Amino acid sequence: MESFVVVEIAGKQYRVKSGDVLLVNRLEEKEGDTVTFDRVLLAASGKKTEIGTPLVKGAKVSAKILAQEKGEKLNVRRYKSKVRYRKSTGFRPKYTKIQIVSV
């Protein structure tokens, strides 16, 4: 059985293991930097599982920032009935692509 952790990154929870590449909400660090996340909520390896109360003590996750990029365009529409009001805007959310180096 593989080892994995559940870590909180930028307000969201992710289930990760070493070598994973994932998109998270924008982080302020630059490409090539290494970041450490210490908000580990659960750690599992083999048959042993450690659940934090609320965090697992001493557990850290290191990740390398691969790129800063934008997501797909999201269209937002507003509409008011009976007055011919229609408005459409769009935006592209900003993401950071990271690779988990060590758990």
XYZ file of N, CA and C in Angstrom, residues 12 17 26 30 39 45 55 71 90:
27
model
N -7.513 24.802 0.599
C -8.155 23.594 0.079
C -7.336 22.378 0.476
N 0.958 12.350 -2.813
C 2.081 11.469 -2.516
C 3.293 12.019 -3.256
N -3.341 30.289 -6.711
C -2.104 31.055 -6.889
C -1.317 31.211 -5.587
N 8.001 32.294 -6.611
C 8.359 32.293 -8.028
C 8.643 30.879 -8.522
N 0.653 22.176 7.187
C -0.719 21.884 7.613
C -1.144 20.510 7.071
N 0.801 5.466 5.801
C 1.864 4.707 5.150
C 1.672 3.242 5.503
N -3.984 18.834 13.375
C -2.847 18.624 12.481
C -1.971 17.497 12.992
N -6.055 29.370 -15.681
C -6.968 28.293 -16.006
C -7.809 28.644 -17.219
N -16.115 37.570 -18.429
C -15.367 36.344 -18.237
C -14.067 36.632 -17.516
